PDB file of C-alpha atoms in Angstrom:
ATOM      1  CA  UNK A 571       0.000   0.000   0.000  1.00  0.00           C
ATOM      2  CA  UNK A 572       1.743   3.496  -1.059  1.00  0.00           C
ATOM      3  CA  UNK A 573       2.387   5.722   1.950  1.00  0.00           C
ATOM      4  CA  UNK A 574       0.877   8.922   1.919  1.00  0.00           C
ATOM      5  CA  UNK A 575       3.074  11.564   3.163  1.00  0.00           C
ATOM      6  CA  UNK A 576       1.104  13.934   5.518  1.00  0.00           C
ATOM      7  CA  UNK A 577       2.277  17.825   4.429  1.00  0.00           C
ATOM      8  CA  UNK A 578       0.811  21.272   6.300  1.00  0.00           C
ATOM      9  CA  UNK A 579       2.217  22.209   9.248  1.00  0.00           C
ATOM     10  CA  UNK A 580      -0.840  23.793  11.049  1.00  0.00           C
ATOM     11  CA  UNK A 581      -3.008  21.501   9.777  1.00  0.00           C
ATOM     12  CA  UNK A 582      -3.423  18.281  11.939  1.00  0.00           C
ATOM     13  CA  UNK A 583      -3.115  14.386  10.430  1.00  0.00           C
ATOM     14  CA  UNK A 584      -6.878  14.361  11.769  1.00  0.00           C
ATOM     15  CA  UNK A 585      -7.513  17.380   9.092  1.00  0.00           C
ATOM     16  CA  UNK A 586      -5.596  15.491   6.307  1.00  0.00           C
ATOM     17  CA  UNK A 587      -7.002  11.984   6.802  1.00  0.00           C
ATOM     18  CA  UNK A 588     -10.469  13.688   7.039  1.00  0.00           C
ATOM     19  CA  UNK A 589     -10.168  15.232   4.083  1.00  0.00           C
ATOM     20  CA  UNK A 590      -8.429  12.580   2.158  1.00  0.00           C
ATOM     21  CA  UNK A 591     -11.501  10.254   2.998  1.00  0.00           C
ATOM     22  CA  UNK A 592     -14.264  12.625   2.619  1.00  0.00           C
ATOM     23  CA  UNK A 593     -13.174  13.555  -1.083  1.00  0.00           C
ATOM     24  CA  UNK A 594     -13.167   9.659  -1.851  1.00  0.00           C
ATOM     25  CA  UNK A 595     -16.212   9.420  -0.059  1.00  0.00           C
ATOM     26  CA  UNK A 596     -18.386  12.483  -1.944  1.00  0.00           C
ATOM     27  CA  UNK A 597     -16.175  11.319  -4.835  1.00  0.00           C
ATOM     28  CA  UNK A 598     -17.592   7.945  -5.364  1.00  0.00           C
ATOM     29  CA  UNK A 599     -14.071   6.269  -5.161  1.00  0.00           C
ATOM     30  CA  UNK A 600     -15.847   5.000  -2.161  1.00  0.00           C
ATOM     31  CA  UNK A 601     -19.138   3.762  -2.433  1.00  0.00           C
ATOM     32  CA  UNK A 602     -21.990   3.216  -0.344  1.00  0.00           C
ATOM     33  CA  UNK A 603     -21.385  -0.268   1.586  1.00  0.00           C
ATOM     34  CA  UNK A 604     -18.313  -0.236   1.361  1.00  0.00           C
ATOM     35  CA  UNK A 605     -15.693  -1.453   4.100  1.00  0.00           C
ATOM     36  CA  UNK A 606     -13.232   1.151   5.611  1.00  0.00           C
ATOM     37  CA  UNK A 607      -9.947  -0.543   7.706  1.00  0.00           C
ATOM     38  CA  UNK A 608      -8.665   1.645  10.579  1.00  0.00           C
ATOM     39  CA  UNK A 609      -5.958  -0.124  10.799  1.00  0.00           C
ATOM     40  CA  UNK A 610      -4.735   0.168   6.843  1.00  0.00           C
ATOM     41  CA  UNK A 611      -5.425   3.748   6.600  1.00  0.00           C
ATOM     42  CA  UNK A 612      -3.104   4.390   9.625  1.00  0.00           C
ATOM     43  CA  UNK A 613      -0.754   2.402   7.920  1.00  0.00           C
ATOM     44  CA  UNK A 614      -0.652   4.755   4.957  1.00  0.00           C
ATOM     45  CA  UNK A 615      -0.807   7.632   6.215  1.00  0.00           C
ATOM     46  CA  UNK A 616       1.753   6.401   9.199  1.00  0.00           C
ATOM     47  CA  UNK A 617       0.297   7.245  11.730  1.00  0.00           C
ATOM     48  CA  UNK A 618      -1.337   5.575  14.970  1.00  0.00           C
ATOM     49  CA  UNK A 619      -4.806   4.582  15.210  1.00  0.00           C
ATOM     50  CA  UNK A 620      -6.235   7.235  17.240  1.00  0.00           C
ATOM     51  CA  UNK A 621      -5.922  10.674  14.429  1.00  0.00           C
ATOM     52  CA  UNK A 622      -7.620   7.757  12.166  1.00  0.00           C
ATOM     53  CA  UNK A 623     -10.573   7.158  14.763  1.00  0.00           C
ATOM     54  CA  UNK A 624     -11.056  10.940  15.240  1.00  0.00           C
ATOM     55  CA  UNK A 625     -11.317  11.322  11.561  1.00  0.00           C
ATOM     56  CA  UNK A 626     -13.659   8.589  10.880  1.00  0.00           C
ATOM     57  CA  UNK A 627     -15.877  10.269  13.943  1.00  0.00           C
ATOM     58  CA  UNK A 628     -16.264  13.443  11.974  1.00  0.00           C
ATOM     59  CA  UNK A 629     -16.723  11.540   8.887  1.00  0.00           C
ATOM     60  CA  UNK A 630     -20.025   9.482  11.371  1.00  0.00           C
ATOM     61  CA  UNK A 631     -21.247  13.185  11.889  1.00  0.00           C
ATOM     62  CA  UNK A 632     -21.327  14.201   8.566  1.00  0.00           C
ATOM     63  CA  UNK A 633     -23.437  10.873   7.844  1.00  0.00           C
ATOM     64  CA  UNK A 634     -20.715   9.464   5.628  1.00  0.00           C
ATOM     65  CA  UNK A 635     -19.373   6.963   7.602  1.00  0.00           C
ATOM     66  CA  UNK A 636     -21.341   3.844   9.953  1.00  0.00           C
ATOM     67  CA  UNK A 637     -19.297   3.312  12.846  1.00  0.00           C
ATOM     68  CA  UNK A 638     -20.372  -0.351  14.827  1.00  0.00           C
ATOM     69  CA  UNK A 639     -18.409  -1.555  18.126  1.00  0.00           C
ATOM     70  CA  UNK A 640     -17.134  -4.894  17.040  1.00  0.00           C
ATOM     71  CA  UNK A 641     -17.927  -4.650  13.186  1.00  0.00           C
ATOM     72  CA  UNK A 642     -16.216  -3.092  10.513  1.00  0.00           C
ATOM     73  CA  UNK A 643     -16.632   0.045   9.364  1.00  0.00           C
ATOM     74  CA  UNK A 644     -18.331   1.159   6.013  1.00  0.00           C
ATOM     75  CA  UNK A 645     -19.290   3.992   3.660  1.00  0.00           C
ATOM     76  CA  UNK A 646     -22.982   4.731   5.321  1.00  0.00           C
ATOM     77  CA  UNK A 647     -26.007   3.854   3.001  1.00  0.00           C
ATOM     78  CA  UNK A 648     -28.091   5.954   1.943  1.00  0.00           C
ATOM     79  CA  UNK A 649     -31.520   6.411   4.116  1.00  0.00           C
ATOM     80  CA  UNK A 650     -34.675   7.464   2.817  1.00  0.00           C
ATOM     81  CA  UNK A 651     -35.764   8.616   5.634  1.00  0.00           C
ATOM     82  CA  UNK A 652     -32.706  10.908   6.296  1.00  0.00           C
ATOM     83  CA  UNK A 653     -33.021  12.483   2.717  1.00  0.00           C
ATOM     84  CA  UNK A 654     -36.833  13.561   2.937  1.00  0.00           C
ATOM     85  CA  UNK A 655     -35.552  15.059   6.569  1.00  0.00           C
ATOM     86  CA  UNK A 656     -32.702  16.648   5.239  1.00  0.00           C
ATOM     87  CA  UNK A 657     -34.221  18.057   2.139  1.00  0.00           C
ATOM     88  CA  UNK A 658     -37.262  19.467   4.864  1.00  0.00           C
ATOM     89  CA  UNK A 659     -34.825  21.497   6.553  1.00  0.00           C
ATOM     90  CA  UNK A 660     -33.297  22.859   3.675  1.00  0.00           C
ATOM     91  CA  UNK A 661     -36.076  23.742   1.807  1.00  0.00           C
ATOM     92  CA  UNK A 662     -37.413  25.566   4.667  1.00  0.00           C
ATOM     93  CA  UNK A 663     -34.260  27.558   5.656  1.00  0.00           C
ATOM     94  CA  UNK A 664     -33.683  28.392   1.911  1.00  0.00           C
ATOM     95  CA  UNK A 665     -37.245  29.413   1.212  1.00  0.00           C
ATOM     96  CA  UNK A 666     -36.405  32.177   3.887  1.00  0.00           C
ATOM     97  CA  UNK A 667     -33.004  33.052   3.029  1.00  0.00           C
ATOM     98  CA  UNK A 668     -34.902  33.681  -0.587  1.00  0.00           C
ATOM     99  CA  UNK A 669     -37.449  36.103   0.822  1.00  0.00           C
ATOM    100  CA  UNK A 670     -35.378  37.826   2.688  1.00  0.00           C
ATOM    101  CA  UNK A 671     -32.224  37.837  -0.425  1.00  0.00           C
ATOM    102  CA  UNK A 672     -34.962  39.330  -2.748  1.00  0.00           C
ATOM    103  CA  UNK A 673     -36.170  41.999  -0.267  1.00  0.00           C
ATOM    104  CA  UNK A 674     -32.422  43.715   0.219  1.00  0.00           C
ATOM    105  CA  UNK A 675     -30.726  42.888  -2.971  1.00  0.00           C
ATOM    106  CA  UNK A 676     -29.028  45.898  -3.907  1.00  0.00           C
ATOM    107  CA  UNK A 677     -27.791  47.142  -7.317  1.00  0.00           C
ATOM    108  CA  UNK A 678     -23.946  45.730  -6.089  1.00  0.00           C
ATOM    109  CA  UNK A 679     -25.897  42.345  -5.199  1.00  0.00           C
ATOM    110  CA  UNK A 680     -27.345  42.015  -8.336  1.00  0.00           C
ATOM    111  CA  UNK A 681     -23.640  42.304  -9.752  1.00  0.00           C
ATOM    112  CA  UNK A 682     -22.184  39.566  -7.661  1.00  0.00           C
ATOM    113  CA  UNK A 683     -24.925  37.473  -8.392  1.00  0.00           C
ATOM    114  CA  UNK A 684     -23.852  38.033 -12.355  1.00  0.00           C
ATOM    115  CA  UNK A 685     -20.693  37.344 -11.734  1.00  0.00           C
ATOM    116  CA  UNK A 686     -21.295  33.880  -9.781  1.00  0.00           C
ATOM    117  CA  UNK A 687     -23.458  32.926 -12.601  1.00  0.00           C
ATOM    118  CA  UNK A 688     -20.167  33.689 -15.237  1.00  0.00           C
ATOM    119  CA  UNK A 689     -17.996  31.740 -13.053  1.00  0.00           C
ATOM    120  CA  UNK A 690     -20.108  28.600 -13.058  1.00  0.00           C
ATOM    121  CA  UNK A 691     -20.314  28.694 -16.775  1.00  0.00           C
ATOM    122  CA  UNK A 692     -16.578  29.550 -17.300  1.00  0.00           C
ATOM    123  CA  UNK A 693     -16.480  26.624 -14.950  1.00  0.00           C
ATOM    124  CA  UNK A 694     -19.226  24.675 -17.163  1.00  0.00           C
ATOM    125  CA  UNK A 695     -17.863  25.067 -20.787  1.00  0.00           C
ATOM    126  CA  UNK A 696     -14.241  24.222 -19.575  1.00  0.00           C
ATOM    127  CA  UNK A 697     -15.771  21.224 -18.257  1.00  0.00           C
ATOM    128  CA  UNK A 698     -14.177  21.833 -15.075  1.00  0.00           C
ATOM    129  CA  UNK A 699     -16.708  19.865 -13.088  1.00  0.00           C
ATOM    130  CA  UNK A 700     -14.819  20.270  -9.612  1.00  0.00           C
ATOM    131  CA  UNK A 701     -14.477  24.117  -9.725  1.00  0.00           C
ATOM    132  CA  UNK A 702     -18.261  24.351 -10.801  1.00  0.00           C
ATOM    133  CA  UNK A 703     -18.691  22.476  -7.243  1.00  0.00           C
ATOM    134  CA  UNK A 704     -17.017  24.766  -5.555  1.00  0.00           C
ATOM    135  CA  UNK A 705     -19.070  27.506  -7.340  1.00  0.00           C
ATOM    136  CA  UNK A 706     -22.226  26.150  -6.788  1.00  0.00           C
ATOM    137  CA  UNK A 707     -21.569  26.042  -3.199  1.00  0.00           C
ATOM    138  CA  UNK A 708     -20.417  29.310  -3.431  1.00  0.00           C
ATOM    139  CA  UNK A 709     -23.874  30.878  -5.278  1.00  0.00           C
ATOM    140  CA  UNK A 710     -25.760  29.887  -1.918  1.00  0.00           C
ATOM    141  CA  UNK A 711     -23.977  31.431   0.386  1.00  0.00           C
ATOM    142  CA  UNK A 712     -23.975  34.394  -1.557  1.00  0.00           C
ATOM    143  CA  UNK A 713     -27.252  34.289  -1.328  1.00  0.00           C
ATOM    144  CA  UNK A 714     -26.933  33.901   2.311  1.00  0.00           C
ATOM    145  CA  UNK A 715     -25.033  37.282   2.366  1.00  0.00           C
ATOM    146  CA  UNK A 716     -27.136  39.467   0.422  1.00  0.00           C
ATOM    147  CA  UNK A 717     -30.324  37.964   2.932  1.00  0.00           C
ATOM    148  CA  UNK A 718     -28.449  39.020   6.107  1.00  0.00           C
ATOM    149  CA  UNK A 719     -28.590  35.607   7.314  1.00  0.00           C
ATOM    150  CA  UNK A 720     -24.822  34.484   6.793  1.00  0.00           C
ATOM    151  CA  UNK A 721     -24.951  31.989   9.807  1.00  0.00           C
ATOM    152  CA  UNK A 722     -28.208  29.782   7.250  1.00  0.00           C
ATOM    153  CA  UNK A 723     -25.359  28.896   5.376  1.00  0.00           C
ATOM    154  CA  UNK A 724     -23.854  26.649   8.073  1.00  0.00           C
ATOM    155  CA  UNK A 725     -27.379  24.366   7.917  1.00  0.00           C
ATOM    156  CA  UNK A 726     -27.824  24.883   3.862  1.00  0.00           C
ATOM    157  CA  UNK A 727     -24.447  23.410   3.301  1.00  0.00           C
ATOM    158  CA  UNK A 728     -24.413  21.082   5.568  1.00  0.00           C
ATOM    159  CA  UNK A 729     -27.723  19.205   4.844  1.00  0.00           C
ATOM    160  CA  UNK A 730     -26.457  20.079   0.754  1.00  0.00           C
ATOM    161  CA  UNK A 731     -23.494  17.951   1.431  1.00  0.00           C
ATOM    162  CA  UNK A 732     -25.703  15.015   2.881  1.00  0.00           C
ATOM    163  CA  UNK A 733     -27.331  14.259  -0.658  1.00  0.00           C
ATOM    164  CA  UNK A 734     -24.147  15.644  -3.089  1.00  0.00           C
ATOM    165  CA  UNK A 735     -23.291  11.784  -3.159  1.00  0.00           C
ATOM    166  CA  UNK A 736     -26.531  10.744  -4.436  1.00  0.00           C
ATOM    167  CA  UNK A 737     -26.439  13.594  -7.051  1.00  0.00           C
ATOM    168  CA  UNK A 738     -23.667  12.753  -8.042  1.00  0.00           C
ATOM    169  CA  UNK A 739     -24.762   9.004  -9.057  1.00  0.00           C
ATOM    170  CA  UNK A 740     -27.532  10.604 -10.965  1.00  0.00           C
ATOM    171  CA  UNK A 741     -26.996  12.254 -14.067  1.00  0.00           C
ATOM    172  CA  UNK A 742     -23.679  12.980 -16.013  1.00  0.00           C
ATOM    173  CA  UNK A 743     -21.300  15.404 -15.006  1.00  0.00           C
ATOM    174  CA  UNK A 744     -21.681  17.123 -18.148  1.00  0.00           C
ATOM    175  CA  UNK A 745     -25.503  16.952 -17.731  1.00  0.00           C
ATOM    176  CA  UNK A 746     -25.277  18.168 -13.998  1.00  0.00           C
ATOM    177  CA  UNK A 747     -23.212  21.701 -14.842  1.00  0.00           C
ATOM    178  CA  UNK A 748     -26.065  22.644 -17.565  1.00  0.00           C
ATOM    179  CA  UNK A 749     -28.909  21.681 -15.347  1.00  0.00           C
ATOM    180  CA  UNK A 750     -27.448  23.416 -12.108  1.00  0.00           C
ATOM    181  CA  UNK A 751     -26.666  26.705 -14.059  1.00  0.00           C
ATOM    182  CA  UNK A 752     -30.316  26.945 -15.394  1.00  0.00           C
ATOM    183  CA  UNK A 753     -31.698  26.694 -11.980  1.00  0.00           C
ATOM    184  CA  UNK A 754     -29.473  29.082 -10.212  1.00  0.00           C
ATOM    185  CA  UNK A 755     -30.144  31.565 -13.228  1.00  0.00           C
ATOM    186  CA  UNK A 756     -33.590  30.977 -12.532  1.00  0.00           C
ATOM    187  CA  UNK A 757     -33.087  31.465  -9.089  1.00  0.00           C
ATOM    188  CA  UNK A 758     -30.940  34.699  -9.446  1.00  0.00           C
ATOM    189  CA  UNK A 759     -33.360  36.396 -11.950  1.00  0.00           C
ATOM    190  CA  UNK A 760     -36.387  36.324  -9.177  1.00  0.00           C
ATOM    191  CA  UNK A 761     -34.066  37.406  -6.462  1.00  0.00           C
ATOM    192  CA  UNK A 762     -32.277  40.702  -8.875  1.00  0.00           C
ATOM    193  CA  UNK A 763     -36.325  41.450  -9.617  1.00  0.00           C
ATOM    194  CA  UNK A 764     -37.472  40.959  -5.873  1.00  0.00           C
ATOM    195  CA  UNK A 765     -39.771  38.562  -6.627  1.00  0.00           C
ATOM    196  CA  UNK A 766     -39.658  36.574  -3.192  1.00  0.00           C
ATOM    197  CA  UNK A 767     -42.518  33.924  -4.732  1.00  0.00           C
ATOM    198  CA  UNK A 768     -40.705  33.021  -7.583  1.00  0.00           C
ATOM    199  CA  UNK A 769     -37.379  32.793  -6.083  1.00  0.00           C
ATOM    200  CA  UNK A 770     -38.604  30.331  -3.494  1.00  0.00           C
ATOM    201  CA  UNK A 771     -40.195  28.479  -6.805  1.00  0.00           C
ATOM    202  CA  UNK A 772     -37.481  28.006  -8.470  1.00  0.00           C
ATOM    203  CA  UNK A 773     -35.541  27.271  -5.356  1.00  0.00           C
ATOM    204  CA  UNK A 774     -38.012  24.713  -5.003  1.00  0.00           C
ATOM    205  CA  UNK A 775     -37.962  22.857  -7.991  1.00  0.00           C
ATOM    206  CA  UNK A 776     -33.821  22.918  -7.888  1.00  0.00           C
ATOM    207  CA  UNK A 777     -34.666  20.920  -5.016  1.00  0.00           C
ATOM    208  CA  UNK A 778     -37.065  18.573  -6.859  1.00  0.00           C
ATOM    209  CA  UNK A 779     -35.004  17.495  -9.491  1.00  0.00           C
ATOM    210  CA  UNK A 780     -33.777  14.896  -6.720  1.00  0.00           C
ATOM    211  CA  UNK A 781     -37.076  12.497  -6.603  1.00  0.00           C
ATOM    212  CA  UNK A 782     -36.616  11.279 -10.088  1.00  0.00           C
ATOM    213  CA  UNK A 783     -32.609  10.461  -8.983  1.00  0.00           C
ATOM    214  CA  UNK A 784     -33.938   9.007  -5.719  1.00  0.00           C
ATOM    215  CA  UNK A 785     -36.165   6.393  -8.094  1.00  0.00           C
ATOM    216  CA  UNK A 786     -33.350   5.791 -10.778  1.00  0.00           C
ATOM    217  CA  UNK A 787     -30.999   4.775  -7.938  1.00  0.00           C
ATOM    218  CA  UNK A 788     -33.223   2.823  -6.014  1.00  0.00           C
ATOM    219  CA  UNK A 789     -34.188   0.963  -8.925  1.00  0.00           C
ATOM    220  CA  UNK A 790     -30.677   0.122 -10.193  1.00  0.00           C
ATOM    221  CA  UNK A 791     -28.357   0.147  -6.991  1.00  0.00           C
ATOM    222  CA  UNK A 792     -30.604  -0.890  -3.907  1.00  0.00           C
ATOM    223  CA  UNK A 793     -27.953  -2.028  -2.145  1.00  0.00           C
ATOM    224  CA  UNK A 794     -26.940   1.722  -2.307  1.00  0.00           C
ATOM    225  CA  UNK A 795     -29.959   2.151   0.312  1.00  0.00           C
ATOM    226  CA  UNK A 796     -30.610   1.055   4.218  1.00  0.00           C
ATOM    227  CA  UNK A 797     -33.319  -1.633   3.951  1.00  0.00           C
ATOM    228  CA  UNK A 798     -35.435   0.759   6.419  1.00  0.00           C
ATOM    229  CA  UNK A 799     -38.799   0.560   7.818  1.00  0.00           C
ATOM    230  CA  UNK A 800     -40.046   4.076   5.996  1.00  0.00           C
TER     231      UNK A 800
END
């Protein structure tokens, strides 16, 4: 197994082996189900077990990772049940952040917003698909910023990151970027005109666009999903 060398000198091997392990998690390079070993991912990043264990506990609070006493570890399934939660509590915070982001957008707002939107398809036509991530993260808590509410972006991402892995096992890449751009643009438009309905509409079906990937998964990777009671 090849060694990996940890590097920064303020960041902690906890940080590194975090990160290392989310990005293969939300990546796909580890899949749902799948076994993680404590012991081999100390051994290459050469350290002791316990920065391992603290990293795979952050990893159990972001819902990535199922941690049993006496069993091994995995990549955590998806849950049904979780999503519809998840998706609850964003909906609801964003359909605020929305009314409130169309209320005070200001002429210098309106620019930003522009210029988000330019980025992601800068992002989108070099096919960059990791940068147009970023971005996309980036649009909402702009959003967050022009509605005054800065600290919604803490939930919004958070609950966003919970269901990024089942996006991504939805449509293509190169199908995502388009798709994503449309619906921020649509989202943007309402909030420049302070149209609070129509923001939170198109907010809303952005949001939607996850049922029919919730049924094409289920359908052809169940073992992708906890076999719940619903």
């Amino acid at each position: 197994m090849e060694q990996l060398k940890l590097t920064g000198e303020r960041r902690t091997s906890v940080d590194e082996i975090f990160e290392y392990l989310h990005e293969e998690i939300v990546t796909l390079n580890l899949r749902p189900g799948d076994k993680i070993s404590e012991a081999e991912i100390a051994a290459k990043f050469g350290v002791s077990r316990q920065p391992v264990r603290d990293a795979f506990s952050r990893l159990s609070n972001l819902d990535l990772l199922l941690i049993r006493p006496q069993r091994a570890t995995e990549v955590k399934r998806f849950s049904a049940k979780a999503i519809r939660k998840s998706r609850f509590v964003r909906a609801a915070v964003e359909a605020e952040v929305l009314r409130r982001a169309a209320a005070l957008c200001t002429d210098e707002d309106a620019r930003l917003l522009d210029q988000a939107l330019a980025e992601q398809r800068n992002a989108m036509e070099a096919g960059d698909f990791e940068t147009f991530g970023n971005l996309d993260y980036a649009f909402h808590h702009r959003l967050c910023q022009i509605a005054q509410t800065e600290f919604a972006f803490d939930i919004i991402s958070t609950e966003k990151a919970k269901v990024d892995r089942l996006c991504m096992l939805g449509l293509s890449k190169e199908n995502r970027m388009p798709q994503l751009l449309r619906d921020h643009q649509a989202i943007a438009d309402a909030v420049k005109d302070g149209d609070s309905e129509r923001a939170v509409e198109a907010a809303m079906h952005h949001l939607s666009r996850l049922d029919s990937t919730i049924a094409e998964i289920s359908a052809t990777n169940a073992s992708y999903f906890d076999q719940e009671a619903d």
